[in-house]
PDB file of C-alpha atoms and ligand atoms in Angstrom:
ATOM      1  CA  UNK A   1    -172.816  32.395   6.810  1.00 89.00           C
ATOM      2  CA  UNK A   2    -172.332  34.942   3.738  1.00 95.00           C
ATOM      3  CA  UNK A   3    -168.666  34.875   2.911  1.00 98.00           C
ATOM      4  CA  UNK A   4    -167.822  38.222   1.791  1.00 98.00           C
ATOM      5  CA  UNK A   5    -163.841  37.534   1.864  1.00 98.00           C
ATOM      6  CA  UNK A   6    -163.888  33.913   0.465  1.00 98.00           C
ATOM      7  CA  UNK A   7    -164.907  32.614  -2.872  1.00 98.00           C
ATOM      8  CA  UNK A   8    -165.702  28.981  -2.539  1.00 98.00           C
ATOM      9  CA  UNK A   9    -166.086  26.766  -6.117  1.00 97.00           C
ATOM     10  CA  UNK A  10    -166.713  22.903  -6.028  1.00 95.00           C
ATOM     11  CA  UNK A  11    -165.943  20.484  -8.752  1.00 93.00           C
ATOM     12  CA  UNK A  12    -166.096  16.679  -8.492  1.00 91.00           C
ATOM     13  CA  UNK A  13    -165.831  16.902  -4.701  1.00 93.00           C
ATOM     14  CA  UNK A  14    -162.715  19.184  -4.640  1.00 96.00           C
ATOM     15  CA  UNK A  15    -163.407  22.411  -3.065  1.00 97.00           C
ATOM     16  CA  UNK A  16    -161.471  25.412  -4.441  1.00 98.00           C
ATOM     17  CA  UNK A  17    -161.069  28.437  -1.230  1.00 98.00           C
ATOM     18  CA  UNK A  18    -160.146  31.572  -2.494  1.00 98.00           C
ATOM     19  CA  UNK A  19    -159.046  34.586  -0.149  1.00 98.00           C
ATOM     20  CA  UNK A  20    -160.726  37.372  -1.942  1.00 98.00           C
ATOM     21  CA  UNK A  21    -158.917  40.639  -0.921  1.00 98.00           C
ATOM     22  CA  UNK A  22    -156.668  41.040  -3.456  1.00 98.00           C
ATOM     23  CA  UNK A  23    -155.927  44.712  -3.324  1.00 98.00           C
ATOM     24  CA  UNK A  24    -154.430  43.790   0.102  1.00 98.00           C
ATOM     25  CA  UNK A  25    -152.578  41.086  -1.149  1.00 98.00           C
ATOM     26  CA  UNK A  26    -155.116  38.755   0.623  1.00 98.00           C
ATOM     27  CA  UNK A  27    -154.094  40.174   3.998  1.00 98.00           C
ATOM     28  CA  UNK A  28    -156.144  38.255   6.612  1.00 98.00           C
ATOM     29  CA  UNK A  29    -158.181  40.897   8.731  1.00 98.00           C
ATOM     30  CA  UNK A  30    -160.252  39.754  11.505  1.00 97.00           C
ATOM     31  CA  UNK A  31    -163.337  39.517   9.586  1.00 98.00           C
ATOM     32  CA  UNK A  32    -161.337  37.006   7.287  1.00 98.00           C
ATOM     33  CA  UNK A  33    -160.225  34.899  10.128  1.00 98.00           C
ATOM     34  CA  UNK A  34    -163.718  34.596  11.297  1.00 98.00           C
ATOM     35  CA  UNK A  35    -165.063  33.409   7.945  1.00 98.00           C
ATOM     36  CA  UNK A  36    -161.918  30.835   7.662  1.00 98.00           C
ATOM     37  CA  UNK A  37    -163.253  29.425  11.274  1.00 98.00           C
ATOM     38  CA  UNK A  38    -166.630  29.288  10.119  1.00 98.00           C
ATOM     39  CA  UNK A  39    -165.543  27.576   6.849  1.00 98.00           C
ATOM     40  CA  UNK A  40    -163.330  24.913   8.273  1.00 98.00           C
ATOM     41  CA  UNK A  41    -165.450  24.305  11.721  1.00 98.00           C
ATOM     42  CA  UNK A  42    -168.912  24.722  10.637  1.00 97.00           C
ATOM     43  CA  UNK A  43    -169.568  24.507   6.810  1.00 96.00           C
ATOM     44  CA  UNK A  44    -166.561  22.304   5.215  1.00 97.00           C
ATOM     45  CA  UNK A  45    -167.183  19.258   7.692  1.00 95.00           C
ATOM     46  CA  UNK A  46    -170.987  18.981   6.522  1.00 93.00           C
ATOM     47  CA  UNK A  47    -170.306  18.780   2.995  1.00 93.00           C
ATOM     48  CA  UNK A  48    -170.085  15.355   1.037  1.00 88.00           C
ATOM     49  CA  UNK A  49    -168.812  14.410  -1.154  1.00 89.00           C
ATOM     50  CA  UNK A  50    -165.718  16.259  -0.097  1.00 95.00           C
ATOM     51  CA  UNK A  51    -162.266  14.418  -1.066  1.00 93.00           C
ATOM     52  CA  UNK A  52    -160.289  17.482  -0.417  1.00 97.00           C
ATOM     53  CA  UNK A  53    -159.591  21.435  -0.386  1.00 98.00           C
ATOM     54  CA  UNK A  54    -157.578  23.535  -2.114  1.00 98.00           C
ATOM     55  CA  UNK A  55    -156.619  27.112  -0.500  1.00 98.00           C
ATOM     56  CA  UNK A  56    -155.231  29.918  -2.371  1.00 98.00           C
ATOM     57  CA  UNK A  57    -155.644  33.836  -2.798  1.00 98.00           C
ATOM     58  CA  UNK A  58    -156.819  36.157  -5.170  1.00 98.00           C
ATOM     59  CA  UNK A  59    -154.566  37.324  -8.227  1.00 98.00           C
ATOM     60  CA  UNK A  60    -151.114  36.410  -9.023  1.00 96.00           C
ATOM     61  CA  UNK A  61    -149.029  38.433  -6.722  1.00 98.00           C
ATOM     62  CA  UNK A  62    -149.903  37.103  -3.434  1.00 98.00           C
ATOM     63  CA  UNK A  63    -151.116  33.887  -1.901  1.00 98.00           C
ATOM     64  CA  UNK A  64    -151.292  35.850   1.493  1.00 98.00           C
ATOM     65  CA  UNK A  65    -148.979  38.576   2.442  1.00 98.00           C
ATOM     66  CA  UNK A  66    -149.717  38.431   6.364  1.00 98.00           C
ATOM     67  CA  UNK A  67    -152.301  39.368   9.317  1.00 98.00           C
ATOM     68  CA  UNK A  68    -153.844  42.629   8.290  1.00 98.00           C
ATOM     69  CA  UNK A  69    -151.443  45.233   9.730  1.00 97.00           C
ATOM     70  CA  UNK A  70    -154.037  48.025   9.203  1.00 97.00           C
ATOM     71  CA  UNK A  71    -155.841  46.747  12.132  1.00 96.00           C
ATOM     72  CA  UNK A  72    -153.053  46.137  14.532  1.00 94.00           C
ATOM     73  CA  UNK A  73    -153.076  50.206  15.425  1.00 92.00           C
ATOM     74  CA  UNK A  74    -155.252  49.176  18.461  1.00 88.00           C
ATOM     75  CA  UNK A  75    -153.750  46.098  19.607  1.00 95.00           C
ATOM     76  CA  UNK A  76    -152.316  45.980  23.201  1.00 96.00           C
ATOM     77  CA  UNK A  77    -150.865  43.280  25.193  1.00 97.00           C
ATOM     78  CA  UNK A  78    -153.639  41.342  25.917  1.00 97.00           C
ATOM     79  CA  UNK A  79    -155.813  41.914  22.533  1.00 97.00           C
ATOM     80  CA  UNK A  80    -152.880  40.395  20.980  1.00 97.00           C
ATOM     81  CA  UNK A  81    -152.836  37.515  23.446  1.00 98.00           C
ATOM     82  CA  UNK A  82    -156.488  36.669  22.129  1.00 98.00           C
ATOM     83  CA  UNK A  83    -155.810  37.469  18.458  1.00 98.00           C
ATOM     84  CA  UNK A  84    -152.685  34.789  18.358  1.00 98.00           C
ATOM     85  CA  UNK A  85    -154.995  32.369  20.608  1.00 98.00           C
ATOM     86  CA  UNK A  86    -157.638  32.900  18.017  1.00 98.00           C
ATOM     87  CA  UNK A  87    -155.304  32.483  15.164  1.00 98.00           C
ATOM     88  CA  UNK A  88    -153.940  29.390  16.164  1.00 98.00           C
ATOM     89  CA  UNK A  89    -157.325  27.654  16.648  1.00 98.00           C
ATOM     90  CA  UNK A  90    -158.452  28.523  13.515  1.00 98.00           C
ATOM     91  CA  UNK A  91    -155.518  27.100  11.884  1.00 98.00           C
ATOM     92  CA  UNK A  92    -155.660  24.153  13.853  1.00 98.00           C
ATOM     93  CA  UNK A  93    -159.130  23.727  12.615  1.00 98.00           C
ATOM     94  CA  UNK A  94    -157.321  23.265   9.180  1.00 98.00           C
ATOM     95  CA  UNK A  95    -154.222  21.217  10.354  1.00 98.00           C
ATOM     96  CA  UNK A  96    -156.735  18.924  11.865  1.00 97.00           C
ATOM     97  CA  UNK A  97    -159.167  18.574   8.956  1.00 98.00           C
ATOM     98  CA  UNK A  98    -160.247  15.227   8.203  1.00 96.00           C
ATOM     99  CA  UNK A  99    -159.715  15.686   4.156  1.00 97.00           C
ATOM    100  CA  UNK A 100    -156.642  17.054   2.823  1.00 98.00           C
ATOM    101  CA  UNK A 101    -156.072  20.360   2.541  1.00 98.00           C
ATOM    102  CA  UNK A 102    -153.709  21.694  -0.045  1.00 98.00           C
ATOM    103  CA  UNK A 103    -152.041  25.163  -0.132  1.00 98.00           C
ATOM    104  CA  UNK A 104    -151.522  26.835  -3.713  1.00 98.00           C
ATOM    105  CA  UNK A 105    -149.257  29.394  -3.389  1.00 98.00           C
ATOM    106  CA  UNK A 106    -149.324  31.820  -6.016  1.00 98.00           C
ATOM    107  CA  UNK A 107    -146.833  34.447  -4.523  1.00 98.00           C
ATOM    108  CA  UNK A 108    -146.323  36.102  -0.967  1.00 98.00           C
ATOM    109  CA  UNK A 109    -146.511  33.807   1.617  1.00 99.00           C
ATOM    110  CA  UNK A 110    -145.511  36.467   4.448  1.00 98.00           C
ATOM    111  CA  UNK A 111    -146.307  36.037   8.387  1.00 98.00           C
ATOM    112  CA  UNK A 112    -149.823  34.836   8.703  1.00 98.00           C
ATOM    113  CA  UNK A 113    -149.868  33.992   5.198  1.00 98.00           C
ATOM    114  CA  UNK A 114    -146.563  31.308   5.529  1.00 99.00           C
ATOM    115  CA  UNK A 115    -148.258  30.449   8.564  1.00 98.00           C
ATOM    116  CA  UNK A 116    -151.566  29.591   6.790  1.00 99.00           C
ATOM    117  CA  UNK A 117    -149.627  27.576   4.431  1.00 99.00           C
ATOM    118  CA  UNK A 118    -148.006  25.633   6.833  1.00 98.00           C
ATOM    119  CA  UNK A 119    -151.257  24.600   8.280  1.00 98.00           C
ATOM    120  CA  UNK A 120    -152.315  23.058   5.431  1.00 98.00           C
ATOM    121  CA  UNK A 121    -151.504  19.371   5.061  1.00 98.00           C
ATOM    122  CA  UNK A 122    -149.474  19.803   1.595  1.00 98.00           C
ATOM    123  CA  UNK A 123    -147.952  22.832  -0.785  1.00 98.00           C
ATOM    124  CA  UNK A 124    -147.640  23.638  -4.199  1.00 98.00           C
ATOM    125  CA  UNK A 125    -145.464  27.293  -4.780  1.00 98.00           C
ATOM    126  CA  UNK A 126    -145.623  28.815  -7.878  1.00 98.00           C
ATOM    127  CA  UNK A 127    -141.846  29.890  -9.031  1.00 98.00           C
ATOM    128  CA  UNK A 128    -142.486  33.432  -8.091  1.00 98.00           C
ATOM    129  CA  UNK A 129    -144.047  32.625  -4.890  1.00 98.00           C
ATOM    130  CA  UNK A 130    -142.028  34.155  -1.482  1.00 98.00           C
ATOM    131  CA  UNK A 131    -142.079  32.810   1.902  1.00 98.00           C
ATOM    132  CA  UNK A 132    -141.084  34.377   4.967  1.00 98.00           C
ATOM    133  CA  UNK A 133    -141.969  35.540   8.703  1.00 98.00           C
ATOM    134  CA  UNK A 134    -141.088  39.064   8.628  1.00 98.00           C
ATOM    135  CA  UNK A 135    -142.654  40.065  11.882  1.00 98.00           C
ATOM    136  CA  UNK A 136    -139.734  40.970  13.722  1.00 98.00           C
ATOM    137  CA  UNK A 137    -139.630  43.969  11.209  1.00 98.00           C
ATOM    138  CA  UNK A 138    -142.805  45.208  12.674  1.00 97.00           C
ATOM    139  CA  UNK A 139    -141.285  44.540  15.906  1.00 97.00           C
ATOM    140  CA  UNK A 140    -143.578  41.227  17.040  1.00 98.00           C
ATOM    141  CA  UNK A 141    -143.263  37.818  16.409  1.00 98.00           C
ATOM    142  CA  UNK A 142    -145.397  35.455  14.585  1.00 98.00           C
ATOM    143  CA  UNK A 143    -148.676  34.259  16.682  1.00 98.00           C
ATOM    144  CA  UNK A 144    -150.990  31.638  14.458  1.00 98.00           C
ATOM    145  CA  UNK A 145    -147.999  28.918  14.883  1.00 98.00           C
ATOM    146  CA  UNK A 146    -144.921  30.302  13.011  1.00 98.00           C
ATOM    147  CA  UNK A 147    -142.508  29.682  15.624  1.00 98.00           C
ATOM    148  CA  UNK A 148    -143.486  26.240  15.725  1.00 97.00           C
ATOM    149  CA  UNK A 149    -144.414  24.940  12.308  1.00 98.00           C
ATOM    150  CA  UNK A 150    -141.266  26.398  10.512  1.00 98.00           C
ATOM    151  CA  UNK A 151    -138.931  24.842  12.771  1.00 97.00           C
ATOM    152  CA  UNK A 152    -140.465  21.469  12.224  1.00 96.00           C
ATOM    153  CA  UNK A 153    -140.768  21.565   8.610  1.00 97.00           C
ATOM    154  CA  UNK A 154    -137.277  23.363   7.808  1.00 98.00           C
ATOM    155  CA  UNK A 155    -135.348  22.344  11.093  1.00 97.00           C
ATOM    156  CA  UNK A 156    -134.332  24.933  14.060  1.00 98.00           C
ATOM    157  CA  UNK A 157    -131.077  26.056  12.152  1.00 98.00           C
ATOM    158  CA  UNK A 158    -132.683  27.719   9.114  1.00 98.00           C
ATOM    159  CA  UNK A 159    -135.652  28.328  10.869  1.00 98.00           C
ATOM    160  CA  UNK A 160    -134.282  30.430  13.560  1.00 98.00           C
ATOM    161  CA  UNK A 161    -132.473  32.510  10.957  1.00 98.00           C
ATOM    162  CA  UNK A 162    -135.833  33.153   9.100  1.00 98.00           C
ATOM    163  CA  UNK A 163    -137.365  34.138  11.948  1.00 98.00           C
ATOM    164  CA  UNK A 164    -134.860  36.485  13.807  1.00 98.00           C
ATOM    165  CA  UNK A 165    -134.049  38.261   9.898  1.00 98.00           C
ATOM    166  CA  UNK A 166    -137.205  38.241   8.726  1.00 98.00           C
ATOM    167  CA  UNK A 167    -135.792  37.254   5.337  1.00 98.00           C
ATOM    168  CA  UNK A 168    -137.844  36.007   2.361  1.00 98.00           C
ATOM    169  CA  UNK A 169    -137.138  32.782   0.508  1.00 98.00           C
ATOM    170  CA  UNK A 170    -138.036  32.330  -2.928  1.00 98.00           C
ATOM    171  CA  UNK A 171    -139.906  28.893  -3.998  1.00 98.00           C
ATOM    172  CA  UNK A 172    -137.041  26.795  -4.885  1.00 98.00           C
ATOM    173  CA  UNK A 173    -135.221  27.609  -1.972  1.00 98.00           C
ATOM    174  CA  UNK A 174    -138.554  26.222  -0.129  1.00 98.00           C
ATOM    175  CA  UNK A 175    -138.746  23.239  -2.009  1.00 98.00           C
ATOM    176  CA  UNK A 176    -135.069  22.473  -1.381  1.00 98.00           C
ATOM    177  CA  UNK A 177    -135.795  23.138   2.706  1.00 98.00           C
ATOM    178  CA  UNK A 178    -138.943  20.914   2.455  1.00 98.00           C
ATOM    179  CA  UNK A 179    -141.280  23.679   3.155  1.00 98.00           C
ATOM    180  CA  UNK A 180    -143.077  22.941  -0.028  1.00 98.00           C
ATOM    181  CA  UNK A 181    -143.629  20.043  -2.185  1.00 98.00           C
ATOM    182  CA  UNK A 182    -143.684  21.089  -5.548  1.00 98.00           C
ATOM    183  CA  UNK A 183    -142.931  24.424  -7.376  1.00 98.00           C
ATOM    184  CA  UNK A 184    -144.729  24.830 -10.405  1.00 98.00           C
ATOM    185  CA  UNK A 185    -145.410  27.468 -13.235  1.00 98.00           C
ATOM    186  CA  UNK A 186    -146.949  30.556 -11.785  1.00 98.00           C
ATOM    187  CA  UNK A 187    -150.334  30.193 -12.823  1.00 98.00           C
ATOM    188  CA  UNK A 188    -150.350  26.213 -12.724  1.00 98.00           C
ATOM    189  CA  UNK A 189    -150.511  26.070  -8.780  1.00 98.00           C
ATOM    190  CA  UNK A 190    -154.036  25.360  -8.444  1.00 98.00           C
ATOM    191  CA  UNK A 191    -153.886  22.663 -11.153  1.00 98.00           C
ATOM    192  CA  UNK A 192    -150.922  20.981  -9.785  1.00 98.00           C
ATOM    193  CA  UNK A 193    -153.039  20.981  -6.442  1.00 98.00           C
ATOM    194  CA  UNK A 194    -156.183  19.575  -8.178  1.00 98.00           C
ATOM    195  CA  UNK A 195    -154.114  16.688  -9.840  1.00 97.00           C
ATOM    196  CA  UNK A 196    -152.432  16.066  -6.421  1.00 97.00           C
ATOM    197  CA  UNK A 197    -155.775  15.874  -4.918  1.00 97.00           C
ATOM    198  CA  UNK A 198    -157.160  13.769  -7.445  1.00 95.00           C
ATOM    199  CA  UNK A 199    -154.956  11.371  -6.795  1.00 96.00           C
ATOM    200  CA  UNK A 200    -155.484  11.052  -2.563  1.00 96.00           C
ATOM    201  CA  UNK A 201    -159.179  10.788  -4.398  1.00 92.00           C
ATOM    202  CA  UNK A 202    -158.450   7.683  -5.217  1.00 91.00           C
ATOM    203  CA  UNK A 203    -157.421   6.163  -1.970  1.00 95.00           C
ATOM    204  CA  UNK A 204    -159.663   5.172   1.131  1.00 95.00           C
ATOM    205  CA  UNK A 205    -161.102   8.003   2.654  1.00 95.00           C
ATOM    206  CA  UNK A 206    -160.845   7.099   6.260  1.00 96.00           C
ATOM    207  CA  UNK A 207    -157.068   5.767   5.836  1.00 97.00           C
ATOM    208  CA  UNK A 208    -156.541   9.543   4.457  1.00 97.00           C
ATOM    209  CA  UNK A 209    -158.370  10.878   7.181  1.00 97.00           C
ATOM    210  CA  UNK A 210    -156.184   8.237   9.806  1.00 97.00           C
ATOM    211  CA  UNK A 211    -153.123   9.360   8.352  1.00 98.00           C
ATOM    212  CA  UNK A 212    -153.216  13.355   8.726  1.00 98.00           C
ATOM    213  CA  UNK A 213    -154.691  12.185  12.769  1.00 97.00           C
ATOM    214  CA  UNK A 214    -151.831  10.365  13.299  1.00 97.00           C
ATOM    215  CA  UNK A 215    -149.184  12.548  11.928  1.00 97.00           C
ATOM    216  CA  UNK A 216    -150.408  15.628  13.527  1.00 96.00           C
ATOM    217  CA  UNK A 217    -149.694  13.293  16.758  1.00 96.00           C
ATOM    218  CA  UNK A 218    -146.009  13.906  15.821  1.00 94.00           C
ATOM    219  CA  UNK A 219    -146.539  17.409  16.747  1.00 89.00           C
ATOM    220  CA  UNK A 220    -148.963  17.200  19.804  1.00 88.00           C
ATOM    221  CA  UNK A 221    -147.139  17.786  23.171  1.00 85.00           C
ATOM    222  CA  UNK A 222    -147.934  14.784  25.256  1.00 90.00           C
ATOM    223  CA  UNK A 223    -149.114  12.347  22.821  1.00 92.00           C
ATOM    224  CA  UNK A 224    -147.598   9.127  22.200  1.00 94.00           C
ATOM    225  CA  UNK A 225    -147.776   9.353  18.359  1.00 95.00           C
ATOM    226  CA  UNK A 226    -147.019   5.443  18.439  1.00 96.00           C
ATOM    227  CA  UNK A 227    -150.294   4.623  20.388  1.00 96.00           C
ATOM    228  CA  UNK A 228    -152.180   6.918  18.317  1.00 96.00           C
ATOM    229  CA  UNK A 229    -150.864   5.109  15.133  1.00 97.00           C
ATOM    230  CA  UNK A 230    -152.137   2.111  16.710  1.00 97.00           C
ATOM    231  CA  UNK A 231    -156.015   2.928  17.651  1.00 96.00           C
ATOM    232  CA  UNK A 232    -156.098   4.552  13.745  1.00 97.00           C
ATOM    233  CA  UNK A 233    -154.732   1.803  12.440  1.00 97.00           C
ATOM    234  CA  UNK A 234    -157.331  -0.661  14.460  1.00 97.00           C
ATOM    235  CA  UNK A 235    -159.802   2.073  13.319  1.00 96.00           C
ATOM    236  CA  UNK A 236    -158.721   1.083   9.488  1.00 97.00           C
ATOM    237  CA  UNK A 237    -158.839  -2.072   9.964  1.00 96.00           C
ATOM    238  CA  UNK A 238    -162.354  -2.203  10.846  1.00 94.00           C
ATOM    239  CA  UNK A 239    -163.773  -0.476   7.655  1.00 96.00           C
ATOM    240  CA  UNK A 240    -165.874  -1.958   4.771  1.00 95.00           C
ATOM    241  CA  UNK A 241    -163.285   0.133   2.841  1.00 96.00           C
ATOM    242  CA  UNK A 242    -160.476  -2.309   4.027  1.00 96.00           C
ATOM    243  CA  UNK A 243    -162.615  -5.495   3.217  1.00 95.00           C
ATOM    244  CA  UNK A 244    -162.907  -3.948  -0.013  1.00 94.00           C
ATOM    245  CA  UNK A 245    -159.114  -2.758  -0.731  1.00 96.00           C
ATOM    246  CA  UNK A 246    -157.927  -6.080   0.337  1.00 95.00           C
ATOM    247  CA  UNK A 247    -160.540  -7.761  -1.911  1.00 96.00           C
ATOM    248  CA  UNK A 248    -159.828  -5.861  -5.033  1.00 96.00           C
ATOM    249  CA  UNK A 249    -156.217  -6.379  -4.663  1.00 96.00           C
ATOM    250  CA  UNK A 250    -156.538 -10.156  -4.979  1.00 97.00           C
ATOM    251  CA  UNK A 251    -159.313  -9.826  -7.564  1.00 97.00           C
ATOM    252  CA  UNK A 252    -156.642  -7.570  -9.386  1.00 97.00           C
ATOM    253  CA  UNK A 253    -159.392  -4.787  -9.744  1.00 96.00           C
ATOM    254  CA  UNK A 254    -159.673  -1.102  -8.865  1.00 94.00           C
ATOM    255  CA  UNK A 255    -161.138  -0.684  -5.358  1.00 95.00           C
ATOM    256  CA  UNK A 256    -164.335   0.908  -4.864  1.00 94.00           C
ATOM    257  CA  UNK A 257    -164.125   2.644  -1.497  1.00 95.00           C
ATOM    258  CA  UNK A 258    -167.147   4.405   0.233  1.00 91.00           C
ATOM    259  CA  UNK A 259    -165.586   6.081   2.917  1.00 91.00           C
ATOM    260  CA  UNK A 260    -167.003   3.601   5.719  1.00 92.00           C
TER     261      UNK A 260
HETATM  262  N1  CAA B   1    -151.665  44.054   5.932  1.00 82.72           N
HETATM  263  C1  CAA B   1    -152.493  45.049   5.360  1.00 82.72           C
HETATM  264  N2  CAA B   1    -152.256  45.377   4.178  1.00 82.72           N
HETATM  265  C2  CAA B   1    -151.166  44.917   3.212  1.00 82.72           C
HETATM  266  C3  CAA B   1    -150.513  43.507   4.203  1.00 82.72           C
HETATM  267  C4  CAA B   1    -150.432  43.459   5.222  1.00 82.72           C
HETATM  268  N3  CAA B   1    -149.926  42.224   5.933  1.00 82.72           N
HETATM  269  N4  CAA B   1    -149.256  43.750   3.093  1.00 82.72           N
HETATM  270  C5  CAA B   1    -149.830  44.086   1.631  1.00 82.72           C
HETATM  271  N5  CAA B   1    -150.741  45.472   2.244  1.00 82.72           N
HETATM  272  C6  CAA B   1    -151.314  46.110   1.398  1.00 82.72           C
HETATM  273  C7  CAA B   1    -150.278  47.508   1.095  1.00 82.72           C
HETATM  274  O1  CAA B   1    -150.577  48.179   2.308  1.00 82.72           O
HETATM  275  C8  CAA B   1    -150.892  47.868  -0.043  1.00 82.72           C
HETATM  276  O2  CAA B   1    -152.013  48.973   0.319  1.00 82.72           O
HETATM  277  P1  CAA B   1    -152.407  50.025  -0.396  1.00 82.72           P
HETATM  278  O3  CAA B   1    -152.364  50.152  -1.934  1.00 82.72           O
HETATM  279  O4  CAA B   1    -153.822  50.557   0.096  1.00 82.72           O
HETATM  280  O5  CAA B   1    -151.202  50.966   0.000  1.00 82.72           O
HETATM  281  C9  CAA B   1    -150.869  46.910  -1.151  1.00 82.72           C
HETATM  282  O6  CAA B   1    -151.158  45.761  -0.194  1.00 82.72           O
HETATM  283  C10 CAA B   1    -149.962  46.357  -1.873  1.00 82.72           C
HETATM  284  O7  CAA B   1    -148.779  46.107  -1.367  1.00 82.72           O
HETATM  285  P2  CAA B   1    -147.672  46.848  -1.672  1.00 82.72           P
HETATM  286  O8  CAA B   1    -147.493  48.345  -1.856  1.00 82.72           O
HETATM  287  O9  CAA B   1    -146.690  47.084  -0.302  1.00 82.72           O
HETATM  288  O10 CAA B   1    -146.682  45.884  -2.559  1.00 82.72           O
HETATM  289  P3  CAA B   1    -145.159  45.858  -2.891  1.00 82.72           P
HETATM  290  O11 CAA B   1    -145.008  45.185  -4.124  1.00 82.72           O
HETATM  291  O12 CAA B   1    -144.481  47.188  -2.703  1.00 82.72           O
HETATM  292  O13 CAA B   1    -144.752  44.768  -1.776  1.00 82.72           O
HETATM  293  C11 CAA B   1    -145.096  42.855  -0.275  1.00 82.72           C
HETATM  294  C12 CAA B   1    -145.336  43.526  -1.078  1.00 82.72           C
HETATM  295  C13 CAA B   1    -143.439  42.807   0.146  1.00 82.72           C
HETATM  296  C14 CAA B   1    -145.390  42.133   0.198  1.00 82.72           C
HETATM  297  C15 CAA B   1    -145.655  44.009   0.953  1.00 82.72           C
HETATM  298  O14 CAA B   1    -146.628  44.165   0.833  1.00 82.72           O
HETATM  299  C16 CAA B   1    -145.034  43.587   2.316  1.00 82.72           C
HETATM  300  O15 CAA B   1    -143.945  43.569   2.902  1.00 82.72           O
HETATM  301  N6  CAA B   1    -146.404  43.179   2.950  1.00 82.72           N
HETATM  302  C17 CAA B   1    -146.212  43.238   4.542  1.00 82.72           C
HETATM  303  C18 CAA B   1    -145.898  41.758   5.101  1.00 82.72           C
HETATM  304  C19 CAA B   1    -145.720  41.450   6.556  1.00 82.72           C
HETATM  305  O16 CAA B   1    -145.190  41.942   7.244  1.00 82.72           O
HETATM  306  N7  CAA B   1    -146.774  40.668   7.160  1.00 82.72           N
HETATM  307  C20 CAA B   1    -146.619  39.915   7.979  1.00 82.72           C
HETATM  308  C21 CAA B   1    -147.747  40.776   9.123  1.00 82.72           C
HETATM  309  S1  CAA B   1    -147.694  40.546  10.735  1.00 82.72           S
HETATM  310  C22 CAA B   1    -148.289  38.615  10.928  1.00 82.72           C
HETATM  311  O17 CAA B   1    -148.813  38.125   9.904  1.00 82.72           O
HETATM  312  C23 CAA B   1    -148.340  38.269  12.233  1.00 82.72           C
HETATM  313  C24 CAA B   1    -148.682  37.082  12.463  1.00 82.72           C
HETATM  314  O18 CAA B   1    -148.085  36.225  12.483  1.00 82.72           O
HETATM  315  C25 CAA B   1    -150.325  36.677  12.741  1.00 82.72           C
END
């Protein structure tokens, strides 16, 4: 697939994925959503070696300012349902991706942009970043998982306030609420995400994938997360990496994980 709205750069097994719609503050139009679907569903899973993905927005003003409002004019109830369902499916591909995906939030992360950042496993924000779910200002609600993930991250009290008022919060407040992992100087978001990913890249790849799977189970309706953990633990103890990790510990050397 040729991507019109995504730029992909690879360095040392880490992919930097940049949403390239700077003039529209990287708003997610349908074409970009289809491209993200293809990237996370078809393209990235087959890439090897791939230790992780950093997702950011072009320019220094916005990560993503939401779904593309200019495509909203023809929406009716049925088209709205289809749009939300598709958006949620695309963001599940990110949340369930087996390698860590870090959002480098380089400015506004609003509406679908905040939802996109929340679907990533970890978030690094620039000091100038702003987060919010302003959909109520448009007379709609978040449709790409925002009502669910925001509450899970910040709790019902603050989450409901943000969803009902549409207010934006700054990066420090997002950090205080547990929405982001770290706040860095503007322009340093990708570098900080790379440092974090490099640290994770030294760990056992199967273990990393299984941590993501087990943590996702916390929020899956009808899933017993403790049982999922038992299965995931068993899967990791059956790997060559586990033997290597234990042997390296005993020999007091660095493990050389193969992802098997
Ligand atoms: N969709 C389409 N275009 C957008 C956009 C969006 N979500 N956000 C910004 N843009 C465009 C603007 O229309 C403008 O384009 P033009 O130059 O062609 O007019 C350009 O980006 C720059 O934006 P502004 O002039 O508005 O910049 P600003 O500095 O004055 O304000 C802002 C920045 C506060 C982020 C403001 O642009 C804004 O409020 N954007 C909309 C945010 C929003 O409501 N997002 C939620 C969308 S709904 C959603 O996401 C639903 C869902 O859950 C799936």
